[in-house]
Every structure is written in structure tokens, then in C-alpha cells.
PDB file of C-alpha atoms in Angstrom:
ATOM      1  CA  MET Q 941      15.115   7.868  -1.600  1.00 96.00           C
ATOM      2  CA  LYS Q 942      15.916   4.398  -0.270  1.00 98.00           C
ATOM      3  CA  GLY Q 943      14.822   1.175  -1.912  1.00 98.00           C
ATOM      4  CA  VAL Q 944      13.515  -2.039  -0.356  1.00 98.00           C
ATOM      5  CA  ILE Q 945      12.820  -5.339  -2.103  1.00 98.00           C
ATOM      6  CA  LEU Q 946      10.684  -7.779  -0.145  1.00 97.00           C
ATOM      7  CA  ALA Q 947      12.012 -11.194  -1.142  1.00 95.00           C
ATOM      8  CA  GLY Q 948      11.185 -13.211   1.952  1.00 86.00           C
ATOM      9  CA  GLY Q 949       8.282 -15.551   2.453  1.00 79.00           C
ATOM     10  CA  ASN Q 950       7.999 -19.268   1.850  1.00 75.00           C
ATOM     11  CA  GLY Q 951       6.725 -19.266  -1.744  1.00 75.00           C
ATOM     12  CA  THR Q 952       4.037 -21.796  -0.843  1.00 80.00           C
ATOM     13  CA  ARG Q 953       2.064 -21.122  -4.026  1.00 82.00           C
ATOM     14  CA  LEU Q 954       5.035 -22.496  -5.954  1.00 82.00           C
ATOM     15  CA  HIS Q 955       5.597 -25.676  -3.950  1.00 87.00           C
ATOM     16  CA  PRO Q 956       7.331 -28.044  -4.485  1.00 86.00           C
ATOM     17  CA  ILE Q 957       9.711 -25.873  -6.560  1.00 77.00           C
ATOM     18  CA  THR Q 958      10.387 -23.473  -3.717  1.00 79.00           C
ATOM     19  CA  LEU Q 959      11.111 -26.201  -1.212  1.00 77.00           C
ATOM     20  CA  GLY Q 960      14.669 -26.101  -2.544  1.00 82.00           C
ATOM     21  CA  ALA Q 961      15.115 -22.519  -3.694  1.00 83.00           C
ATOM     22  CA  SER Q 962      13.754 -19.039  -3.019  1.00 88.00           C
ATOM     23  CA  LYS Q 963      10.998 -17.952  -5.373  1.00 90.00           C
ATOM     24  CA  GLN Q 964      12.913 -14.800  -6.246  1.00 92.00           C
ATOM     25  CA  LEU Q 965      15.898 -16.862  -7.425  1.00 94.00           C
ATOM     26  CA  LEU Q 966      13.865 -18.910  -9.902  1.00 93.00           C
ATOM     27  CA  PRO Q 967      14.477 -18.175 -13.587  1.00 94.00           C
ATOM     28  CA  VAL Q 968      12.197 -15.941 -15.616  1.00 96.00           C
ATOM     29  CA  TYR Q 969      13.505 -16.844 -19.060  1.00 96.00           C
ATOM     30  CA  ASP Q 970      17.140 -15.672 -19.046  1.00 95.00           C
ATOM     31  CA  LYS Q 971      17.650 -14.200 -15.585  1.00 96.00           C
ATOM     32  CA  PRO Q 972      16.613 -14.690 -11.938  1.00 97.00           C
ATOM     33  CA  LEU Q 973      13.284 -13.229 -10.908  1.00 97.00           C
ATOM     34  CA  ILE Q 974      14.976 -10.848  -8.434  1.00 97.00           C
ATOM     35  CA  TYR Q 975      16.593  -9.009 -11.367  1.00 98.00           C
ATOM     36  CA  TYR Q 976      13.219  -7.581 -12.409  1.00 98.00           C
ATOM     37  CA  PRO Q 977      12.239  -5.692  -9.225  1.00 98.00           C
ATOM     38  CA  LEU Q 978      15.863  -4.655  -8.729  1.00 98.00           C
ATOM     39  CA  SER Q 979      15.874  -3.171 -12.231  1.00 98.00           C
ATOM     40  CA  VAL Q 980      12.781  -1.098 -11.368  1.00 98.00           C
ATOM     41  CA  LEU Q 981      14.559   0.580  -8.452  1.00 98.00           C
ATOM     42  CA  MET Q 982      17.719   1.147 -10.486  1.00 98.00           C
ATOM     43  CA  LEU Q 983      15.707   2.731 -13.301  1.00 97.00           C
ATOM     44  CA  ALA Q 984      14.093   5.017 -10.722  1.00 97.00           C
ATOM     45  CA  GLY Q 985      17.536   6.327  -9.813  1.00 97.00           C
ATOM     46  CA  ILE Q 986      17.624   4.546  -6.459  1.00 98.00           C
ATOM     47  CA  THR Q 987      21.071   3.214  -5.574  1.00 98.00           C
ATOM     48  CA  ASP Q 988      20.799   2.442  -1.840  1.00 98.00           C
ATOM     49  CA  ILE Q 989      18.739  -0.734  -1.678  1.00 98.00           C
ATOM     50  CA  GLN Q 990      18.023  -3.360   0.967  1.00 98.00           C
ATOM     51  CA  ILE Q 991      16.790  -6.856   0.112  1.00 98.00           C
ATOM     52  CA  ILE Q 992      14.689  -8.622   2.730  1.00 97.00           C
ATOM     53  CA  THR Q 993      15.107 -12.394   2.654  1.00 95.00           C
ATOM     54  CA  ALA Q 994      14.233 -15.454   4.682  1.00 91.00           C
ATOM     55  CA  PRO Q 995      17.112 -16.395   7.017  1.00 90.00           C
ATOM     56  CA  ASP Q 996      18.093 -19.547   5.130  1.00 87.00           C
ATOM     57  CA  GLU Q 997      18.131 -17.748   1.764  1.00 91.00           C
ATOM     58  CA  ALA Q 998      20.297 -14.721   2.600  1.00 91.00           C
ATOM     59  CA  GLN Q 999      23.540 -16.391   1.574  1.00 93.00           C
ATOM     60  CA  ALA Q1000      22.173 -17.356  -1.845  1.00 95.00           C
ATOM     61  CA  PHE Q1001      21.078 -13.778  -2.581  1.00 96.00           C
ATOM     62  CA  HIS Q1002      24.435 -12.432  -1.473  1.00 95.00           C
ATOM     63  CA  ARG Q1003      26.230 -14.958  -3.663  1.00 96.00           C
ATOM     64  CA  LEU Q1004      24.205 -13.776  -6.672  1.00 97.00           C
ATOM     65  CA  LEU Q1005      24.260 -10.007  -6.117  1.00 98.00           C
ATOM     66  CA  GLY Q1006      26.991  -9.274  -3.588  1.00 97.00           C
ATOM     67  CA  ASP Q1007      27.134  -5.750  -2.218  1.00 98.00           C
ATOM     68  CA  GLY Q1008      26.049  -4.229  -5.528  1.00 98.00           C
ATOM     69  CA  SER Q1009      29.345  -2.422  -6.102  1.00 98.00           C
ATOM     70  CA  TRP Q1010      29.802  -4.199  -9.432  1.00 98.00           C
ATOM     71  CA  LEU Q1011      26.676  -2.313 -10.561  1.00 98.00           C
ATOM     72  CA  GLY Q1012      27.692   0.968  -8.949  1.00 98.00           C
ATOM     73  CA  ILE Q1013      24.991   0.660  -6.293  1.00 98.00           C
ATOM     74  CA  SER Q1014      24.814  -0.358  -2.629  1.00 98.00           C
ATOM     75  CA  LEU Q1015      22.997  -3.562  -1.668  1.00 98.00           C
ATOM     76  CA  THR Q1016      22.463  -4.636   1.912  1.00 98.00           C
ATOM     77  CA  TYR Q1017      20.422  -7.499   3.308  1.00 97.00           C
ATOM     78  CA  ALA Q1018      17.997  -7.962   6.157  1.00 97.00           C
ATOM     79  CA  GLU Q1019      16.367 -11.153   7.361  1.00 94.00           C
ATOM     80  CA  GLN Q1020      12.684 -11.634   8.073  1.00 92.00           C
ATOM     81  CA  ASP Q1021      12.437 -14.671  10.344  1.00 88.00           C
ATOM     82  CA  GLU Q1022       8.849 -15.373   9.306  1.00 86.00           C
ATOM     83  CA  PRO Q1023       6.269 -13.762   7.009  1.00 85.00           C
ATOM     84  CA  ARG Q1024       4.332 -11.119   8.915  1.00 90.00           C
ATOM     85  CA  GLY Q1025       2.687  -9.197   6.078  1.00 92.00           C
ATOM     86  CA  LEU Q1026       3.937  -6.769   3.459  1.00 95.00           C
ATOM     87  CA  ALA Q1027       3.916  -3.760   5.805  1.00 96.00           C
ATOM     88  CA  ASP Q1028       6.355  -5.578   8.078  1.00 97.00           C
ATOM     89  CA  ALA Q1029       9.019  -4.725   5.498  1.00 97.00           C
ATOM     90  CA  PHE Q1030       9.171  -1.200   6.913  1.00 98.00           C
ATOM     91  CA  LEU Q1031       9.857  -2.493  10.406  1.00 97.00           C
ATOM     92  CA  VAL Q1032      12.518  -4.923   9.214  1.00 97.00           C
ATOM     93  CA  SER Q1033      14.201  -2.182   7.155  1.00 98.00           C
ATOM     94  CA  ALA Q1034      13.582   0.716   9.547  1.00 98.00           C
ATOM     95  CA  ASP Q1035      17.277   1.385  10.141  1.00 98.00           C
ATOM     96  CA  HIS Q1036      17.976   1.276   6.401  1.00 98.00           C
ATOM     97  CA  ILE Q1037      15.166   3.718   5.616  1.00 98.00           C
ATOM     98  CA  GLY Q1038      15.962   6.112   8.443  1.00 96.00           C
ATOM     99  CA  GLY Q1039      14.183   9.407   7.850  1.00 94.00           C
ATOM    100  CA  ASP Q1040      14.161   9.123   4.055  1.00 97.00           C
ATOM    101  CA  SER Q1041      11.390   8.392   1.611  1.00 97.00           C
ATOM    102  CA  VAL Q1042      11.322   4.822   0.334  1.00 98.00           C
ATOM    103  CA  ALA Q1043      10.270   2.708  -2.626  1.00 98.00           C
ATOM    104  CA  LEU Q1044       9.078  -0.795  -1.804  1.00 98.00           C
ATOM    105  CA  VAL Q1045       8.785  -3.384  -4.566  1.00 98.00           C
ATOM    106  CA  LEU Q1046       7.723  -6.981  -4.143  1.00 97.00           C
ATOM    107  CA  GLY Q1047      10.330  -9.497  -5.189  1.00 95.00           C
ATOM    108  CA  ASP Q1048       7.995 -11.470  -7.459  1.00 94.00           C
ATOM    109  CA  ASN Q1049       6.597  -8.501  -9.415  1.00 96.00           C
ATOM    110  CA  ILE Q1050       7.637  -7.632 -12.969  1.00 96.00           C
ATOM    111  CA  PHE Q1051       7.011  -4.199 -14.488  1.00 97.00           C
ATOM    112  CA  HIS Q1052       7.731  -3.169 -18.045  1.00 95.00           C
ATOM    113  CA  GLY Q1053       6.615  -0.166 -20.037  1.00 92.00           C
ATOM    114  CA  TYR Q1054       7.729   2.746 -22.158  1.00 89.00           C
ATOM    115  CA  GLU Q1055       9.248   5.613 -20.150  1.00 90.00           C
ATOM    116  CA  PHE Q1056       8.573   3.781 -16.887  1.00 94.00           C
ATOM    117  CA  GLY Q1057      11.989   4.693 -15.486  1.00 94.00           C
ATOM    118  CA  PRO Q1058      11.742   8.449 -16.171  1.00 95.00           C
ATOM    119  CA  MET Q1059       8.248   8.502 -14.651  1.00 95.00           C
ATOM    120  CA  LEU Q1060       9.529   6.880 -11.459  1.00 96.00           C
ATOM    121  CA  GLN Q1061      12.458   9.284 -11.345  1.00 96.00           C
ATOM    122  CA  ARG Q1062      10.109  12.268 -11.473  1.00 96.00           C
ATOM    123  CA  LEU Q1063       7.846  10.864  -8.767  1.00 95.00           C
ATOM    124  CA  SER Q1064      10.693   9.922  -6.437  1.00 93.00           C
ATOM    125  CA  GLU Q1065      12.164  13.419  -6.462  1.00 92.00           C
ATOM    126  CA  ASP Q1066       9.504  14.734  -4.091  1.00 90.00           C
ATOM    127  CA  VAL Q1067       7.265  12.142  -2.444  1.00 94.00           C
ATOM    128  CA  ARG Q1068       4.562  13.619  -0.279  1.00 93.00           C
ATOM    129  CA  GLY Q1069       2.281  10.953   1.086  1.00 97.00           C
ATOM    130  CA  CYS Q1070       2.340   7.845  -1.046  1.00 97.00           C
ATOM    131  CA  PHE Q1071       2.159   6.888  -4.687  1.00 98.00           C
ATOM    132  CA  LEU Q1072       0.425   3.634  -5.573  1.00 98.00           C
ATOM    133  CA  PHE Q1073       0.292   2.102  -9.030  1.00 97.00           C
ATOM    134  CA  GLY Q1074      -2.861   0.542 -10.435  1.00 96.00           C
ATOM    135  CA  TYR Q1075      -3.262  -1.954 -13.240  1.00 96.00           C
ATOM    136  CA  PRO Q1076      -6.573  -3.051 -14.808  1.00 94.00           C
ATOM    137  CA  VAL Q1077      -7.312  -6.760 -14.338  1.00 93.00           C
ATOM    138  CA  ARG Q1078     -10.145  -9.109 -15.227  1.00 91.00           C
ATOM    139  CA  ASP Q1079     -10.372 -10.605 -11.733  1.00 91.00           C
ATOM    140  CA  PRO Q1080     -10.115  -7.689  -9.268  1.00 91.00           C
ATOM    141  CA  GLU Q1081     -11.662  -9.772  -6.491  1.00 91.00           C
ATOM    142  CA  ARG Q1082      -8.224 -11.431  -6.115  1.00 88.00           C
ATOM    143  CA  TYR Q1083      -6.448  -8.157  -5.337  1.00 89.00           C
ATOM    144  CA  GLY Q1084      -6.464  -5.010  -3.319  1.00 91.00           C
ATOM    145  CA  VAL Q1085      -8.144  -2.502  -5.628  1.00 94.00           C
ATOM    146  CA  GLY Q1086      -8.257   1.270  -5.816  1.00 95.00           C
ATOM    147  CA  VAL Q1087     -11.457   3.167  -6.534  1.00 94.00           C
ATOM    148  CA  LEU Q1088     -11.147   6.460  -8.429  1.00 92.00           C
ATOM    149  CA  ASP Q1089     -13.762   9.196  -8.691  1.00 91.00           C
ATOM    150  CA  GLU Q1090     -14.668  11.180 -11.801  1.00 88.00           C
ATOM    151  CA  ARG Q1091     -11.598  13.381 -11.250  1.00 90.00           C
ATOM    152  CA  ASN Q1092      -9.346  10.307 -11.118  1.00 88.00           C
ATOM    153  CA  GLU Q1093      -8.681  10.868  -7.430  1.00 92.00           C
ATOM    154  CA  LEU Q1094      -8.347   7.870  -5.126  1.00 95.00           C
ATOM    155  CA  VAL Q1095     -11.393   7.644  -2.854  1.00 95.00           C
ATOM    156  CA  ALA Q1096     -11.298   4.055  -1.556  1.00 95.00           C
ATOM    157  CA  ILE Q1097      -9.070   1.014  -1.221  1.00 95.00           C
ATOM    158  CA  GLU Q1098     -10.754  -2.381  -1.010  1.00 92.00           C
ATOM    159  CA  GLU Q1099      -8.981  -5.639  -0.148  1.00 88.00           C
ATOM    160  CA  LYS Q1100     -10.167  -8.577  -2.277  1.00 88.00           C
ATOM    161  CA  PRO Q1101     -13.743  -7.265  -2.487  1.00 87.00           C
ATOM    162  CA  ALA Q1102     -16.536  -9.735  -3.223  1.00 88.00           C
ATOM    163  CA  ARG Q1103     -18.190  -7.073  -5.386  1.00 90.00           C
ATOM    164  CA  PRO Q1104     -15.393  -4.856  -6.723  1.00 89.00           C
ATOM    165  CA  ARG Q1105     -16.233  -1.248  -7.506  1.00 91.00           C
ATOM    166  CA  SER Q1106     -13.149  -1.064  -9.687  1.00 92.00           C
ATOM    167  CA  ASN Q1107     -10.959  -3.325 -11.810  1.00 93.00           C
ATOM    168  CA  MET Q1108      -7.825  -1.345 -10.871  1.00 94.00           C
ATOM    169  CA  ALA Q1109      -5.579  -3.716  -8.920  1.00 95.00           C
ATOM    170  CA  ILE Q1110      -2.928  -2.099  -6.727  1.00 96.00           C
ATOM    171  CA  THR Q1111       0.411  -3.496  -7.838  1.00 97.00           C
ATOM    172  CA  GLY Q1112       3.438  -4.460  -5.786  1.00 96.00           C
ATOM    173  CA  LEU Q1113       5.268  -1.146  -6.179  1.00 98.00           C
ATOM    174  CA  TYR Q1114       4.837   1.611  -3.610  1.00 98.00           C
ATOM    175  CA  LEU Q1115       6.496   4.990  -3.004  1.00 98.00           C
ATOM    176  CA  TYR Q1116       6.192   6.465   0.503  1.00 98.00           C
ATOM    177  CA  ASP Q1117       7.385   9.569   2.275  1.00 97.00           C
ATOM    178  CA  HIS Q1118       9.399   9.620   5.498  1.00 96.00           C
ATOM    179  CA  LYS Q1119       6.359   8.975   7.708  1.00 97.00           C
ATOM    180  CA  VAL Q1120       5.876   5.376   6.582  1.00 98.00           C
ATOM    181  CA  VAL Q1121       7.972   3.679   9.275  1.00 98.00           C
ATOM    182  CA  ASP Q1122       6.096   5.446  12.066  1.00 97.00           C
ATOM    183  CA  PHE Q1123       2.761   4.560  10.466  1.00 98.00           C
ATOM    184  CA  ALA Q1124       3.841   0.924  10.098  1.00 97.00           C
ATOM    185  CA  ARG Q1125       4.799   0.790  13.775  1.00 97.00           C
ATOM    186  CA  GLY Q1126       1.250   1.774  14.671  1.00 96.00           C
ATOM    187  CA  LEU Q1127      -0.414  -1.016  12.673  1.00 96.00           C
ATOM    188  CA  ARG Q1128      -2.133  -3.933  14.336  1.00 95.00           C
ATOM    189  CA  PRO Q1129      -2.191  -7.425  12.825  1.00 92.00           C
ATOM    190  CA  SER Q1130      -5.230  -8.282  10.752  1.00 91.00           C
ATOM    191  CA  ALA Q1131      -7.495 -11.285  11.295  1.00 87.00           C
ATOM    192  CA  ARG Q1132      -4.961 -13.432   9.480  1.00 87.00           C
ATOM    193  CA  GLY Q1133      -2.211 -12.219  11.805  1.00 87.00           C
ATOM    194  CA  GLU Q1134      -0.353  -9.998   9.330  1.00 90.00           C
ATOM    195  CA  LEU Q1135       0.517  -6.312   9.015  1.00 94.00           C
ATOM    196  CA  GLU Q1136      -1.416  -5.431   5.894  1.00 94.00           C
ATOM    197  CA  ILE Q1137      -0.133  -3.029   3.268  1.00 95.00           C
ATOM    198  CA  THR Q1138      -3.767  -2.095   2.582  1.00 94.00           C
ATOM    199  CA  ASP Q1139      -4.151  -0.815   6.151  1.00 95.00           C
ATOM    200  CA  LEU Q1140      -1.008   1.256   5.728  1.00 97.00           C
ATOM    201  CA  ASN Q1141      -2.257   2.697   2.450  1.00 97.00           C
ATOM    202  CA  ARG Q1142      -5.586   3.561   4.050  1.00 96.00           C
ATOM    203  CA  ILE Q1143      -3.807   5.685   6.644  1.00 97.00           C
ATOM    204  CA  TYR Q1144      -2.408   7.799   3.826  1.00 98.00           C
ATOM    205  CA  LEU Q1145      -5.786   7.814   2.071  1.00 97.00           C
ATOM    206  CA  GLU Q1146      -7.579   9.064   5.198  1.00 96.00           C
ATOM    207  CA  ARG Q1147      -5.030  11.876   5.449  1.00 97.00           C
ATOM    208  CA  GLY Q1148      -5.676  12.816   1.824  1.00 95.00           C
ATOM    209  CA  GLU Q1149      -2.093  11.868   0.941  1.00 97.00           C
ATOM    210  CA  ALA Q1150      -2.543   8.790  -1.279  1.00 97.00           C
ATOM    211  CA  THR Q1151      -2.350   8.976  -5.062  1.00 97.00           C
ATOM    212  CA  LEU Q1152      -3.105   6.099  -7.411  1.00 97.00           C
ATOM    213  CA  ILE Q1153      -1.368   6.204 -10.784  1.00 95.00           C
ATOM    214  CA  PRO Q1154      -3.013   3.933 -13.372  1.00 94.00           C
ATOM    215  CA  LEU Q1155      -0.651   1.920 -15.550  1.00 94.00           C
ATOM    216  CA  GLY Q1156      -2.653   1.510 -18.713  1.00 83.00           C
ATOM    217  CA  ARG Q1157      -1.837   0.628 -22.276  1.00 83.00           C
ATOM    218  CA  GLY Q1158       1.839   0.278 -22.961  1.00 85.00           C
ATOM    219  CA  PHE Q1159       2.565  -1.174 -19.529  1.00 93.00           C
ATOM    220  CA  VAL Q1160       2.812  -4.748 -18.340  1.00 94.00           C
ATOM    221  CA  TRP Q1161       2.563  -5.883 -14.731  1.00 95.00           C
ATOM    222  CA  LEU Q1162       3.081  -9.538 -13.877  1.00 93.00           C
ATOM    223  CA  ASP Q1163       2.933 -11.233 -10.496  1.00 88.00           C
ATOM    224  CA  ALA Q1164       5.081 -14.328 -10.957  1.00 86.00           C
ATOM    225  CA  GLY Q1165       3.957 -16.013  -7.767  1.00 83.00           C
ATOM    226  CA  THR Q1166       2.215 -19.079  -9.247  1.00 87.00           C
ATOM    227  CA  HIS Q1167       3.294 -21.841 -11.604  1.00 92.00           C
ATOM    228  CA  ASP Q1168       1.232 -20.500 -14.515  1.00 91.00           C
ATOM    229  CA  ALA Q1169       2.252 -16.892 -13.854  1.00 91.00           C
ATOM    230  CA  LEU Q1170       5.920 -17.878 -13.780  1.00 92.00           C
ATOM    231  CA  ILE Q1171       5.595 -19.536 -17.193  1.00 94.00           C
ATOM    232  CA  ASP Q1172       3.598 -16.592 -18.571  1.00 94.00           C
ATOM    233  CA  ALA Q1173       6.276 -14.173 -17.385  1.00 95.00           C
ATOM    234  CA  GLY Q1174       9.033 -16.212 -19.003  1.00 95.00           C
ATOM    235  CA  ASN Q1175       7.116 -16.432 -22.267  1.00 96.00           C
ATOM    236  CA  TYR Q1176       6.481 -12.682 -22.277  1.00 95.00           C
ATOM    237  CA  VAL Q1177      10.152 -11.877 -21.740  1.00 96.00           C
ATOM    238  CA  GLN Q1178      11.258 -14.395 -24.355  1.00 97.00           C
ATOM    239  CA  VAL Q1179       8.917 -13.079 -27.058  1.00 96.00           C
ATOM    240  CA  LEU Q1180       9.722  -9.437 -26.417  1.00 94.00           C
ATOM    241  CA  GLU Q1181      13.474  -9.959 -26.280  1.00 95.00           C
ATOM    242  CA  HIS Q1182      13.503 -12.052 -29.445  1.00 95.00           C
ATOM    243  CA  ARG Q1183      11.296  -9.633 -31.376  1.00 94.00           C
ATOM    244  CA  GLN Q1184      12.974  -6.404 -30.279  1.00 93.00           C
ATOM    245  CA  GLY Q1185      16.530  -7.565 -29.758  1.00 93.00           C
ATOM    246  CA  VAL Q1186      16.777  -5.916 -26.342  1.00 93.00           C
ATOM    247  CA  ARG Q1187      16.847  -7.471 -22.890  1.00 95.00           C
ATOM    248  CA  ILE Q1188      14.421  -6.596 -20.120  1.00 95.00           C
ATOM    249  CA  ALA Q1189      15.936  -6.066 -16.652  1.00 97.00           C
ATOM    250  CA  CYS Q1190      19.527  -6.408 -17.823  1.00 98.00           C
ATOM    251  CA  LEU Q1191      21.150  -4.980 -14.694  1.00 98.00           C
ATOM    252  CA  GLU Q1192      24.551  -4.387 -16.278  1.00 98.00           C
ATOM    253  CA  GLU Q1193      23.090  -2.387 -19.175  1.00 98.00           C
ATOM    254  CA  ILE Q1194      20.839  -0.387 -16.847  1.00 98.00           C
ATOM    255  CA  ALA Q1195      23.789   0.414 -14.568  1.00 98.00           C
ATOM    256  CA  TRP Q1196      25.737   1.727 -17.543  1.00 98.00           C
ATOM    257  CA  ARG Q1197      22.902   3.743 -19.086  1.00 97.00           C
ATOM    258  CA  MET Q1198      22.042   5.256 -15.697  1.00 97.00           C
ATOM    259  CA  GLY Q1199      25.659   6.313 -15.217  1.00 97.00           C
ATOM    260  CA  TYR Q1200      26.359   4.020 -12.268  1.00 98.00           C
ATOM    261  CA  ILE Q1201      29.227   2.336 -14.136  1.00 98.00           C
ATOM    262  CA  ASP Q1202      31.171   3.219 -17.302  1.00 97.00           C
ATOM    263  CA  ARG Q1203      31.045   1.476 -20.662  1.00 97.00           C
ATOM    264  CA  GLU Q1204      34.301  -0.403 -20.112  1.00 97.00           C
ATOM    265  CA  THR Q1205      33.034  -1.848 -16.830  1.00 98.00           C
ATOM    266  CA  CYS Q1206      29.781  -2.846 -18.508  1.00 98.00           C
ATOM    267  CA  TYR Q1207      31.681  -4.651 -21.250  1.00 98.00           C
ATOM    268  CA  ASP Q1208      33.882  -6.410 -18.703  1.00 98.00           C
ATOM    269  CA  LEU Q1209      30.845  -7.616 -16.791  1.00 98.00           C
ATOM    270  CA  GLY Q1210      29.452  -9.037 -20.010  1.00 98.00           C
ATOM    271  CA  SER Q1211      32.721 -10.743 -20.856  1.00 98.00           C
ATOM    272  CA  ARG Q1212      32.551 -12.705 -17.614  1.00 97.00           C
ATOM    273  CA  LEU Q1213      29.292 -14.214 -18.907  1.00 97.00           C
ATOM    274  CA  ALA Q1214      30.453 -14.520 -22.523  1.00 96.00           C
ATOM    275  CA  THR Q1215      29.461 -18.168 -22.862  1.00 97.00           C
ATOM    276  CA  SER Q1216      25.780 -17.182 -22.489  1.00 97.00           C
ATOM    277  CA  PRO Q1217      23.599 -15.132 -24.877  1.00 96.00           C
ATOM    278  CA  TYR Q1218      22.956 -12.762 -21.947  1.00 97.00           C
ATOM    279  CA  GLY Q1219      26.653 -12.017 -21.541  1.00 97.00           C
ATOM    280  CA  ARG Q1220      27.217 -11.602 -25.276  1.00 97.00           C
ATOM    281  CA  TYR Q1221      24.308  -9.149 -25.419  1.00 97.00           C
ATOM    282  CA  ILE Q1222      25.963  -6.979 -22.759  1.00 98.00           C
ATOM    283  CA  MET Q1223      29.248  -6.996 -24.659  1.00 97.00           C
ATOM    284  CA  GLU Q1224      27.620  -6.206 -28.001  1.00 96.00           C
ATOM    285  CA  THR Q1225      25.508  -3.421 -26.490  1.00 96.00           C
ATOM    286  CA  ALA Q1226      28.527  -1.809 -24.823  1.00 96.00           C
ATOM    287  CA  GLU Q1227      30.514  -2.034 -28.062  1.00 93.00           C
ATOM    288  CA  ALA Q1228      27.745  -0.503 -30.155  1.00 87.00           C
ATOM    289  CA  TRP Q1229      27.499   2.752 -28.176  1.00 71.00           C
TER     290      TRP Q1229
END
């Protein structure tokens, strides 16, 4: 399975902050926002990942993450010259995806929950159709929502409904089989001129190949795309890390625990950041195991 992180766009909801920096490079407590979606793909066992950026931001992402070899993974980059909708990611990354299945995660989404990684690993082993992930929210009219029947099967997808039939928002993480690029090529722009991910998901739904997996208690999903949401995300990470003594989305630790790098390499990566609490955590974690 290939991985794609959509980190383009103009970040207009975060202006004026994003007039000088990409949204996905802004800090969420102790690390850049892009670390969080990247950690999701790494925890899923995906090591061949492409990051889609705006043309003027590509160099900054490459300076931060390089080719991924330091984490034992492969990172490549593709440029999206202008935002054309979430489903456009599959056209931009078509060559990267090839004939494989793919996991798409939005660059401003944060996921955290017990056994989330193992669940994604199981799902990614054999993707037939698509897997969507739902999260209950108080304001479903702001989101695309999935409607489940009494058997917990997905029966409808509604985009920002005025009268929602469900409070299950569809999050920014999607697993698709090899047909997704062809389906994306057949999409037509919506009234707002974008290739909508909801239209793509409806194709799978109409074929009886869409599954919605609710993320309930024990899971957290945050969309850090607004000023308040960015602060909320930072506060959540700070509280959890201070209380539990572990770090969320620590790429170096994940790479080691997933077997992408060895313990000595993990420690060395931490030592390069030894003047920061983040770097010392990596060193201490590698020493303790």
C-alpha cells in the first residue's frame, strides 16, 4: 500500500499566520503539524509515501523531512499548483500510486487512540473498495457525514447536510483499493469547482464497496485547520504527553518500534536534538529498551 499526505492548499482559515508558512509546518506543541499525519501512515506499516505540497512550500518540507531515509522510509514530493479539491490528490499522485492500494491522510488531521496502528495494519493488508473512518461530532452540519443502518452498514454519505441524519463525521483518513485513480479521473468538478472526495466515496458506496469504521471512545480526531483548533490540538498533546510521559507522533520512536531503523540509529537521531526535550525523550526511550 502506498501513502499520500495532502499538504497543499493556501491555509486561508489560518490567515495571517499562513501567509508566511505552510499550515502543515506550524507547531502543534512540540513538533510540526505534518508529523501527525505522517505518523499515522508509518504506524499503518506504510513506508512509501508522497507528500503533496504547494509549489512554493516544497523546499521547506524537503528541508524538514528529506527523503525519509533517516526514518527508514521513502518520502517523495509532488506539487499541486492550486487547490482543486481533495480527490485531486489521486491525480497529482497517480504515478506514485500506480496500481497499488493507497492511504490518503489530510495534512492538518491528528489521530490518536489505543491500538490505532494495529487496526490500520490489519485493514491495509487487503483493501477491497474503501475504508472510511467516522467520528461523532456535535456539529455534523459542518462535515461530510456517514449514515449507518441498524446493521452498522454505510447507506448514505451527505456533504454538510442542513438536517443531518447522523452525527458521524467522515474524517480525513481514507483507505482505497487500486481502482481509486481511475475513479478520480472520471470525476467532474462540483459547483464550487473542486473534485470532491464525497463524490469519490459515493462511487464506492453505489458499488457496495464502502465501509465506514466508527472511531468511538478511546480515539481522538482533531482537524487543526483553524486558530482555535490549532490551540486545542496543542493543548491536547501537551496535557497527554505531560501526564503519560510519552510523546505522540514521535517519528523517530515510531520508526524504531516499527522496525524501520535500529535502536542505535534512533538514539543517534535523538542526540542530534539533545538540546530540546523532544530529543532527550528519544535518547531516553532508546536507552530504556
